[in-house]
mmCIF file of C-alpha atoms and ligand atoms in Angstrom:
data_model
loop_
_atom_site.group_PDB
_atom_site.id
_atom_site.type_symbol
_atom_site.label_atom_id
_atom_site.label_comp_id
_atom_site.label_asym_id
_atom_site.label_seq_id
_atom_site.Cartn_x
_atom_site.Cartn_y
_atom_site.Cartn_z
ATOM 1 C CA MET A 20 -45.615 21.351 94.227
ATOM 2 C CA THR A 21 -48.402 23.352 92.521
ATOM 3 C CA GLU A 22 -49.105 24.070 88.843
ATOM 4 C CA THR A 23 -47.705 27.584 89.247
ATOM 5 C CA SER A 24 -44.221 26.290 90.014
ATOM 6 C CA ILE A 25 -43.922 24.564 86.624
ATOM 7 C CA PRO A 26 -41.362 26.550 84.598
ATOM 8 C CA ALA A 27 -42.828 28.906 82.003
ATOM 9 C CA ALA A 28 -41.218 27.063 79.071
ATOM 10 C CA HIS A 29 -43.498 24.136 79.810
ATOM 11 C CA VAL A 30 -46.710 26.155 79.494
ATOM 12 C CA THR A 31 -46.965 25.739 75.732
ATOM 13 C CA SER A 32 -49.797 28.185 75.180
ATOM 14 C CA LYS A 33 -47.577 31.104 76.233
ATOM 15 C CA VAL A 34 -44.505 30.414 74.124
ATOM 16 C CA THR A 35 -43.313 30.957 70.569
ATOM 17 C CA PRO A 36 -43.144 27.953 68.140
ATOM 18 C CA ALA A 37 -39.370 27.544 68.634
ATOM 19 C CA GLU A 38 -39.741 27.409 72.395
ATOM 20 C CA GLU A 39 -42.692 25.093 72.027
ATOM 21 C CA THR A 40 -40.479 22.411 70.443
ATOM 22 C CA GLN A 41 -37.980 22.878 73.270
ATOM 23 C CA SER A 42 -40.722 22.363 75.832
ATOM 24 C CA ASN A 43 -41.029 18.644 74.920
ATOM 25 C CA LEU A 44 -37.755 18.066 76.714
ATOM 26 C CA LEU A 45 -36.750 18.481 80.352
ATOM 27 C CA GLY A 46 -34.726 21.426 81.630
ATOM 28 C CA ALA A 47 -33.233 21.923 85.086
ATOM 29 C CA ALA A 48 -36.457 23.252 86.610
ATOM 30 C CA ASP A 49 -38.511 20.366 85.182
ATOM 31 C CA ILE A 50 -36.072 17.797 86.564
ATOM 32 C CA ARG A 51 -36.123 19.352 90.031
ATOM 33 C CA ARG A 52 -39.893 19.605 90.030
ATOM 34 C CA ILE A 53 -40.425 15.991 88.958
ATOM 35 C CA ALA A 54 -37.858 14.689 91.456
ATOM 36 C CA ALA A 55 -39.458 16.701 94.253
ATOM 37 C CA GLU A 56 -42.975 15.593 93.325
ATOM 38 C CA ALA A 57 -41.930 11.929 93.244
ATOM 39 C CA GLY A 58 -39.764 12.231 96.376
ATOM 40 C CA ILE A 59 -36.686 11.090 94.439
ATOM 41 C CA SER A 60 -33.156 12.066 95.433
ATOM 42 C CA PRO A 61 -30.404 10.814 93.111
ATOM 43 C CA THR A 62 -28.148 8.050 94.455
ATOM 44 C CA LYS A 63 -24.482 7.648 93.582
ATOM 45 C CA LYS A 64 -24.714 3.872 93.959
ATOM 46 C CA LEU A 65 -26.956 3.632 90.869
ATOM 47 C CA GLY A 66 -25.001 6.280 88.936
ATOM 48 C CA GLN A 67 -27.928 8.679 88.974
ATOM 49 C CA ASN A 68 -26.850 11.887 87.244
ATOM 50 C CA PHE A 69 -29.762 13.287 85.269
ATOM 51 C CA VAL A 70 -29.331 15.382 82.113
ATOM 52 C CA ILE A 71 -30.874 18.836 82.565
ATOM 53 C CA ASP A 72 -29.981 20.260 79.163
ATOM 54 C CA PRO A 73 -32.239 19.731 76.097
ATOM 55 C CA GLY A 74 -29.314 20.638 73.799
ATOM 56 C CA THR A 75 -27.279 17.700 75.109
ATOM 57 C CA VAL A 76 -30.236 15.344 74.718
ATOM 58 C CA ARG A 77 -30.757 16.430 71.096
ATOM 59 C CA LYS A 78 -27.022 16.015 70.388
ATOM 60 C CA ILE A 79 -27.109 12.412 71.702
ATOM 61 C CA VAL A 80 -30.214 11.587 69.669
ATOM 62 C CA ARG A 81 -28.736 13.205 66.531
ATOM 63 C CA GLU A 82 -25.445 11.290 66.886
ATOM 64 C CA SER A 83 -27.348 8.019 67.334
ATOM 65 C CA GLY A 84 -28.875 8.431 63.868
ATOM 66 C CA ILE A 85 -32.276 7.119 64.994
ATOM 67 C CA GLY A 86 -35.424 8.371 63.335
ATOM 68 C CA SER A 87 -39.123 7.851 62.944
ATOM 69 C CA ASP A 88 -40.317 4.254 63.538
ATOM 70 C CA ASP A 89 -36.839 2.980 64.506
ATOM 71 C CA LEU A 90 -36.745 0.409 67.284
ATOM 72 C CA VAL A 91 -34.737 1.664 70.270
ATOM 73 C CA LEU A 92 -33.673 0.371 73.684
ATOM 74 C CA GLU A 93 -32.740 2.770 76.471
ATOM 75 C CA VAL A 94 -31.006 1.608 79.647
ATOM 76 C CA GLY A 95 -31.516 3.805 82.701
ATOM 77 C CA PRO A 96 -34.172 6.341 81.626
ATOM 78 C CA GLY A 97 -34.040 7.979 85.063
ATOM 79 C CA LEU A 98 -36.423 10.947 85.142
ATOM 80 C CA GLY A 99 -36.935 10.775 81.361
ATOM 81 C CA SER A 100 -34.585 13.394 79.870
ATOM 82 C CA LEU A 101 -33.218 11.203 77.082
ATOM 83 C CA THR A 102 -36.420 9.133 76.872
ATOM 84 C CA LEU A 103 -38.305 12.241 75.714
ATOM 85 C CA GLY A 104 -35.534 13.053 73.207
ATOM 86 C CA ILE A 105 -35.770 9.557 71.690
ATOM 87 C CA LEU A 106 -39.580 9.724 71.505
ATOM 88 C CA GLU A 107 -39.422 13.208 69.998
ATOM 89 C CA VAL A 108 -38.003 11.802 66.726
ATOM 90 C CA GLY A 109 -40.829 9.248 66.437
ATOM 91 C CA ALA A 110 -38.937 6.130 67.551
ATOM 92 C CA HIS A 111 -40.462 3.106 69.308
ATOM 93 C CA LEU A 112 -38.762 2.676 72.657
ATOM 94 C CA THR A 113 -38.355 0.209 75.480
ATOM 95 C CA ALA A 114 -36.711 1.773 78.540
ATOM 96 C CA VAL A 115 -35.150 -0.501 81.181
ATOM 97 C CA GLU A 116 -34.785 1.078 84.622
ATOM 98 C CA ILE A 117 -33.526 -0.702 87.750
ATOM 99 C CA ASP A 118 -34.874 1.775 90.314
ATOM 100 C CA PRO A 119 -38.603 1.155 91.055
ATOM 101 C CA PRO A 120 -39.560 4.771 91.960
ATOM 102 C CA LEU A 121 -38.006 6.074 88.721
ATOM 103 C CA ALA A 122 -39.678 3.376 86.616
ATOM 104 C CA ALA A 123 -43.005 4.109 88.329
ATOM 105 C CA ARG A 124 -42.832 7.864 87.702
ATOM 106 C CA LEU A 125 -41.779 7.730 84.044
ATOM 107 C CA PRO A 126 -45.202 7.102 82.399
ATOM 108 C CA SER A 127 -46.756 10.237 83.872
ATOM 109 C CA THR A 128 -43.747 12.377 82.902
ATOM 110 C CA VAL A 129 -43.874 11.136 79.316
ATOM 111 C CA SER A 130 -47.658 11.575 79.066
ATOM 112 C CA GLU A 131 -47.261 15.100 80.372
ATOM 113 C CA TYR A 132 -44.530 16.177 77.936
ATOM 114 C CA ASN A 133 -45.283 14.043 74.862
ATOM 115 C CA ARG A 134 -48.688 12.371 74.832
ATOM 116 C CA ASP A 135 -48.209 10.783 71.422
ATOM 117 C CA GLY A 136 -44.766 9.492 72.455
ATOM 118 C CA ALA A 137 -46.283 7.721 75.455
ATOM 119 C CA ASN A 138 -47.989 5.307 73.028
ATOM 120 C CA ARG A 139 -44.596 4.332 71.631
ATOM 121 C CA LEU A 140 -42.983 3.694 75.040
ATOM 122 C CA ASN A 141 -42.707 0.480 77.006
ATOM 123 C CA ILE A 142 -41.083 0.549 80.463
ATOM 124 C CA VAL A 143 -39.364 -2.417 82.087
ATOM 125 C CA ASN A 144 -38.391 -2.229 85.763
ATOM 126 C CA GLN A 145 -35.330 -4.473 85.623
ATOM 127 C CA ASP A 146 -31.566 -4.643 86.093
ATOM 128 C CA ALA A 147 -30.149 -4.367 82.552
ATOM 129 C CA LEU A 148 -27.470 -6.895 83.489
ATOM 130 C CA LEU A 149 -30.223 -9.479 84.021
ATOM 131 C CA LEU A 150 -32.299 -8.536 80.984
ATOM 132 C CA GLN A 151 -33.580 -11.507 78.950
ATOM 133 C CA ASP A 152 -35.382 -11.528 75.634
ATOM 134 C CA THR A 153 -38.554 -12.515 77.509
ATOM 135 C CA ASN A 154 -38.466 -9.096 79.262
ATOM 136 C CA LEU A 155 -38.669 -7.236 75.938
ATOM 137 C CA PRO A 156 -41.420 -7.031 73.311
ATOM 138 C CA ALA A 157 -41.053 -9.850 70.759
ATOM 139 C CA GLU A 158 -39.834 -7.510 67.985
ATOM 140 C CA TYR A 159 -36.469 -7.080 69.783
ATOM 141 C CA GLY A 160 -35.848 -10.738 68.923
ATOM 142 C CA THR A 161 -36.582 -10.273 65.222
ATOM 143 C CA THR A 162 -35.817 -6.648 64.251
ATOM 144 C CA ASP A 163 -32.529 -4.725 64.371
ATOM 145 C CA PHE A 164 -32.533 -2.114 67.121
ATOM 146 C CA THR A 165 -30.336 0.662 68.520
ATOM 147 C CA LEU A 166 -29.331 1.204 72.137
ATOM 148 C CA VAL A 167 -29.344 4.896 73.071
ATOM 149 C CA ALA A 168 -28.423 5.534 76.695
ATOM 150 C CA ASN A 169 -26.747 7.675 79.288
ATOM 151 C CA LEU A 170 -25.362 4.660 81.113
ATOM 152 C CA PRO A 171 -24.809 4.284 84.864
ATOM 153 C CA TYR A 172 -21.059 4.863 84.893
ATOM 154 C CA ASN A 173 -19.991 2.133 87.313
ATOM 155 C CA VAL A 174 -21.498 -0.706 85.236
ATOM 156 C CA ALA A 175 -21.386 0.733 81.708
ATOM 157 C CA THR A 176 -18.946 -1.777 80.202
ATOM 158 C CA PRO A 177 -20.597 -4.919 81.659
ATOM 159 C CA ILE A 178 -23.993 -3.645 80.481
ATOM 160 C CA LEU A 179 -22.731 -3.138 76.913
ATOM 161 C CA LEU A 180 -20.986 -6.513 76.691
ATOM 162 C CA THR A 181 -23.928 -8.345 78.279
ATOM 163 C CA LEU A 182 -26.488 -6.789 75.946
ATOM 164 C CA LEU A 183 -24.353 -7.443 72.850
ATOM 165 C CA GLU A 184 -24.028 -11.083 73.859
ATOM 166 C CA ARG A 185 -27.722 -11.579 74.655
ATOM 167 C CA PHE A 186 -29.333 -9.595 71.855
ATOM 168 C CA PRO A 187 -28.054 -10.371 68.339
ATOM 169 C CA HIS A 188 -30.390 -7.726 66.893
ATOM 170 C CA LEU A 189 -28.661 -4.982 68.890
ATOM 171 C CA THR A 190 -26.801 -3.676 65.852
ATOM 172 C CA ARG A 191 -25.890 -0.124 66.898
ATOM 173 C CA PHE A 192 -25.417 1.889 70.009
ATOM 174 C CA LEU A 193 -24.779 5.481 70.978
ATOM 175 C CA VAL A 194 -24.002 5.729 74.677
ATOM 176 C CA MET A 195 -22.762 8.365 77.058
ATOM 177 C CA VAL A 196 -20.180 7.014 79.505
ATOM 178 C CA GLN A 197 -17.354 8.323 81.662
ATOM 179 C CA LYS A 198 -14.703 9.788 79.338
ATOM 180 C CA GLU A 199 -11.988 7.343 80.449
ATOM 181 C CA VAL A 200 -14.333 4.414 79.792
ATOM 182 C CA ALA A 201 -15.101 5.802 76.323
ATOM 183 C CA ASP A 202 -11.369 6.032 75.612
ATOM 184 C CA ARG A 203 -10.878 2.415 76.682
ATOM 185 C CA LEU A 204 -13.807 1.147 74.626
ATOM 186 C CA VAL A 205 -12.425 2.636 71.401
ATOM 187 C CA ALA A 206 -8.689 2.127 72.119
ATOM 188 C CA SER A 207 -6.373 0.533 69.535
ATOM 189 C CA PRO A 208 -3.889 -2.290 70.199
ATOM 190 C CA GLY A 209 -0.516 -1.143 71.454
ATOM 191 C CA THR A 210 -1.841 1.864 73.379
ATOM 192 C CA LYS A 211 -1.671 2.103 77.162
ATOM 193 C CA ILE A 212 -5.440 2.143 77.574
ATOM 194 C CA TYR A 213 -6.129 -0.810 75.247
ATOM 195 C CA GLY A 214 -7.569 -3.585 77.399
ATOM 196 C CA THR A 215 -10.170 -6.343 77.654
ATOM 197 C CA PRO A 216 -13.164 -4.020 76.978
ATOM 198 C CA SER A 217 -11.493 -2.672 73.806
ATOM 199 C CA ALA A 218 -10.633 -6.139 72.485
ATOM 200 C CA LYS A 219 -14.005 -7.680 73.366
ATOM 201 C CA LEU A 220 -16.006 -4.807 71.885
ATOM 202 C CA ALA A 221 -13.898 -5.094 68.701
ATOM 203 C CA TRP A 222 -15.003 -8.741 68.474
ATOM 204 C CA TYR A 223 -18.563 -7.473 67.974
ATOM 205 C CA GLY A 224 -17.898 -4.532 65.675
ATOM 206 C CA THR A 225 -16.477 -1.032 65.374
ATOM 207 C CA ALA A 226 -16.604 1.668 68.043
ATOM 208 C CA LYS A 227 -15.651 5.324 67.730
ATOM 209 C CA ARG A 228 -15.785 8.421 69.888
ATOM 210 C CA ALA A 229 -18.624 10.837 69.090
ATOM 211 C CA GLY A 230 -17.916 13.910 71.206
ATOM 212 C CA THR A 231 -17.380 14.948 74.810
ATOM 213 C CA ILE A 232 -19.930 16.258 77.305
ATOM 214 C CA GLY A 233 -19.213 18.658 80.169
ATOM 215 C CA ARG A 234 -20.206 18.154 83.805
ATOM 216 C CA ASN A 235 -22.654 21.025 84.126
ATOM 217 C CA VAL A 236 -25.384 19.436 81.990
ATOM 218 C CA PHE A 237 -26.184 17.004 84.818
ATOM 219 C CA TRP A 238 -27.987 17.161 88.114
ATOM 220 C CA PRO A 239 -26.180 16.433 90.293
ATOM 221 C CA ALA A 240 -22.930 17.273 88.452
ATOM 222 C CA PRO A 241 -20.652 14.196 88.412
ATOM 223 C CA ASN A 242 -16.983 14.513 89.329
ATOM 224 C CA VAL A 243 -15.889 12.998 86.010
ATOM 225 C CA ASP A 244 -16.162 14.111 82.378
ATOM 226 C CA SER A 245 -18.356 12.212 79.939
ATOM 227 C CA ALA A 246 -18.062 11.185 76.308
ATOM 228 C CA LEU A 247 -20.161 9.570 73.608
ATOM 229 C CA VAL A 248 -19.341 6.256 71.942
ATOM 230 C CA LEU A 249 -20.941 5.204 68.668
ATOM 231 C CA PHE A 250 -20.799 1.511 67.830
ATOM 232 C CA THR A 251 -21.822 -0.503 64.770
ATOM 233 C CA ARG A 252 -22.033 -4.263 64.931
ATOM 234 C CA ASP A 253 -20.360 -6.339 62.217
ATOM 235 C CA LYS A 254 -22.614 -8.456 60.059
ATOM 236 C CA ALA A 255 -23.546 -11.678 61.879
ATOM 237 C CA GLU A 256 -21.546 -13.873 59.500
ATOM 238 C CA ALA A 257 -18.308 -11.970 60.252
ATOM 239 C CA ARG A 258 -17.859 -13.677 63.630
ATOM 240 C CA ASP A 259 -18.110 -17.273 64.801
ATOM 241 C CA THR A 260 -20.277 -17.109 67.929
ATOM 242 C CA ASN A 261 -19.258 -20.639 68.967
ATOM 243 C CA SER A 262 -15.683 -19.541 69.615
ATOM 244 C CA ARG A 263 -16.568 -16.253 71.369
ATOM 245 C CA ALA A 264 -16.267 -17.633 74.913
ATOM 246 C CA SER A 265 -12.841 -19.181 74.283
ATOM 247 C CA VAL A 266 -11.556 -16.035 72.506
ATOM 248 C CA PHE A 267 -12.749 -13.938 75.473
ATOM 249 C CA ASP A 268 -11.045 -16.343 77.937
ATOM 250 C CA LEU A 269 -7.826 -15.967 75.980
ATOM 251 C CA ILE A 270 -8.148 -12.158 76.052
ATOM 252 C CA ASP A 271 -8.761 -12.222 79.827
ATOM 253 C CA ALA A 272 -5.710 -14.432 80.382
ATOM 254 C CA ALA A 273 -3.483 -12.269 78.144
ATOM 255 C CA PHE A 274 -4.447 -9.067 79.957
ATOM 256 C CA GLN A 275 -4.287 -10.538 83.467
ATOM 257 C CA GLN A 276 -0.521 -10.258 83.124
ATOM 258 C CA ARG A 277 -0.306 -7.528 80.505
ATOM 259 C CA ARG A 278 3.400 -6.807 81.051
ATOM 260 C CA LYS A 279 4.332 -10.419 80.258
ATOM 261 C CA THR A 280 4.936 -11.941 76.839
ATOM 262 C CA LEU A 281 2.183 -14.100 75.344
ATOM 263 C CA HIS A 282 4.449 -17.110 75.850
ATOM 264 C CA ALA A 283 4.611 -16.466 79.610
ATOM 265 C CA ALA A 284 1.054 -15.191 80.163
ATOM 266 C CA LEU A 285 -0.629 -17.980 78.161
ATOM 267 C CA ARG A 286 1.688 -20.850 79.163
ATOM 268 C CA GLN A 287 -1.249 -22.972 80.391
ATOM 269 C CA ARG A 288 -3.321 -22.462 77.226
ATOM 270 C CA VAL A 289 -1.186 -21.954 74.153
ATOM 271 C CA GLY A 290 1.750 -24.111 73.108
ATOM 272 C CA ASP A 291 4.592 -23.486 70.629
ATOM 273 C CA GLN A 292 2.736 -25.153 67.765
ATOM 274 C CA ALA A 293 -0.155 -22.676 67.984
ATOM 275 C CA TYR A 294 2.220 -19.713 67.643
ATOM 276 C CA ALA A 295 3.774 -21.350 64.586
ATOM 277 C CA LEU A 296 0.356 -22.133 63.084
ATOM 278 C CA SER A 297 -1.015 -18.641 63.644
ATOM 279 C CA GLY A 298 2.172 -16.803 62.715
ATOM 280 C CA ILE A 299 2.015 -14.806 65.957
ATOM 281 C CA ASP A 300 5.305 -14.126 67.701
ATOM 282 C CA PRO A 301 5.167 -15.527 71.278
ATOM 283 C CA THR A 302 7.509 -12.789 72.529
ATOM 284 C CA ARG A 303 4.819 -10.143 71.862
ATOM 285 C CA ARG A 304 2.633 -8.894 74.706
ATOM 286 C CA GLY A 305 -1.124 -9.449 74.680
ATOM 287 C CA GLU A 306 -1.713 -5.714 74.703
ATOM 288 C CA THR A 307 -0.316 -5.487 71.145
ATOM 289 C CA LEU A 308 -2.751 -7.998 69.623
ATOM 290 C CA GLY A 309 -5.787 -6.878 67.634
ATOM 291 C CA ILE A 310 -8.998 -8.902 67.844
ATOM 292 C CA ASP A 311 -8.269 -10.749 64.574
ATOM 293 C CA GLU A 312 -4.940 -11.902 66.009
ATOM 294 C CA PHE A 313 -6.582 -13.087 69.242
ATOM 295 C CA MET A 314 -9.062 -15.032 67.122
ATOM 296 C CA ARG A 315 -6.291 -16.531 64.980
ATOM 297 C CA LEU A 316 -4.295 -17.578 68.030
ATOM 298 C CA ASN A 317 -7.373 -19.091 69.650
ATOM 299 C CA ALA A 318 -8.231 -21.050 66.496
ATOM 300 C CA ALA A 319 -4.627 -22.262 66.191
ATOM 301 C CA ALA A 320 -4.605 -23.370 69.843
ATOM 302 C CA GLY A 321 -7.812 -25.316 69.126
ATOM 303 C CA ARG A 322 -6.317 -26.929 66.015
ATOM 304 C CA ALA A 323 -3.140 -27.833 67.890
ATOM 305 C CA GLY A 324 -5.368 -29.560 70.470
ATOM 306 C CA GLU A 325 -4.327 -27.347 73.378
HETATM 307 N N1 SAM B 4 -31.146 8.641 81.169
HETATM 308 C C1 SAM B 4 -31.234 9.544 82.315
HETATM 309 C C2 SAM B 4 -30.655 10.879 81.939
HETATM 310 O O1 SAM B 4 -29.918 10.938 80.951
HETATM 311 O O2 SAM B 4 -30.944 11.842 82.618
HETATM 312 C C3 SAM B 4 -30.546 8.980 83.557
HETATM 313 C C4 SAM B 4 -29.111 8.523 83.367
HETATM 314 S S1 SAM B 4 -28.295 8.089 84.872
HETATM 315 C C5 SAM B 4 -26.618 8.413 84.408
HETATM 316 C C6 SAM B 4 -28.289 6.314 84.897
HETATM 317 C C7 SAM B 4 -29.643 5.641 85.108
HETATM 318 O O3 SAM B 4 -29.452 4.222 85.061
HETATM 319 C C8 SAM B 4 -30.322 5.909 86.437
HETATM 320 O O4 SAM B 4 -31.672 6.186 86.201
HETATM 321 C C9 SAM B 4 -30.169 4.602 87.224
HETATM 322 O O5 SAM B 4 -31.184 4.380 88.169
HETATM 323 C C10 SAM B 4 -30.185 3.594 86.104
HETATM 324 N N2 SAM B 4 -29.481 2.315 86.392
HETATM 325 C C11 SAM B 4 -28.408 2.106 87.186
HETATM 326 N N3 SAM B 4 -28.021 0.823 87.146
HETATM 327 C C12 SAM B 4 -28.866 0.188 86.279
HETATM 328 C C13 SAM B 4 -28.987 -1.153 85.809
HETATM 329 N N4 SAM B 4 -28.140 -2.095 86.202
HETATM 330 N N5 SAM B 4 -29.985 -1.439 84.960
HETATM 331 C C14 SAM B 4 -30.873 -0.486 84.540
HETATM 332 N N6 SAM B 4 -30.799 0.792 84.945
HETATM 333 C C15 SAM B 4 -29.813 1.143 85.797
#
C-alpha cells in the first residue's frame, strides 16, 4: 500500500490540534492498512479481534488509572491499538504477544505513531501462559505494575490466574474480556454464576466491573459482547501463599459437584471435625462459600489432620 492510502487523520501536518492528538491512536483505516501491509489476517483461534476505535482505547486506559512513568504489562498487543493508548499517557510498557508476525510488526507501528513512546516499549514474543520473570525486564520483579489488556477471550481467565500467581508485583489490572467472563470474575457467593474463577480471583484481591463495550469497535466484530474488569490485589500480608494451592484444590473439588452439599462433595478431604472447628455448616453447598470461608475450612481440615 502507498503513502497516499494512509488515512488523512494520520497526516499530522494537515489537521487541527484536537485531531492531532487523536492521530496517535489507530482507527479502522489504520488497522486495515497495517494488517494489509504486514499480510496479517486475524485468526479466531488466537482470539484476534482488534480495537478500531480510539475512544474505546482511551476509556480502557482511563479506567486503568495508569499515568506517566507507571510500569505496565500488556498481554496480546495485536496490531498496537491499546499499546499506543498506554504509551500515550507516558507509561513504561512490556507487551507480550504470542503471534510472531504481530510481535514483529509492532515496533514499526509504534515508531510511526509515537516515536517517543517506542523508547518506553519492550516487546516479548511469548505465550502469556508460559511467561516467566526471566522473560520480563528485572523491574517487574521489584516494582508494582499494572496489567492493561484486551485479552484473547478463550484463555482470559487462565492468563489472569497464571500471571497473578507468578508475578507478586502485579498489583492491579484493567482487562477487557467477554461479558459473561467478566460477570463470572466479579460474581458474589450464592449467585448462579459464582464459580472457581470468582473464588480464586477473590483469594488475590477485589474485582469489579468497569463498563461494557459494544461489538462494533472491533475488527473483525466478535459474536459476543465485552466488558471491563478492574482488579486490585490485597496487600501481600493479607494472604498466606503457602496454603494457596490447597485452598484452590478445595475450591475445585467443591465446584466439581456444585449441586451437592459440602459434606458430600468434599467427603474425601474434609471430615466432621473440620466443619466443627471452622463453624461451617456441612449441609451448605460450595457455591455459597466466600473465599474467607474456603480458607477457614481448608485451615480447619489441615488442623484436624485430614
Ligand atoms: N490488544 C489488541 C487490541 O486491543 O486491538 C489485540 C487484542 S486481541 C483480542 C488478543 C491478542 O492476544 C491477539 O493479538 C492475539 O494474538 C494475542 N494472544 C492470544 N493468545 C495469547 C497468549 N496466550 N499469549 C499472548 N498473546 C496472546
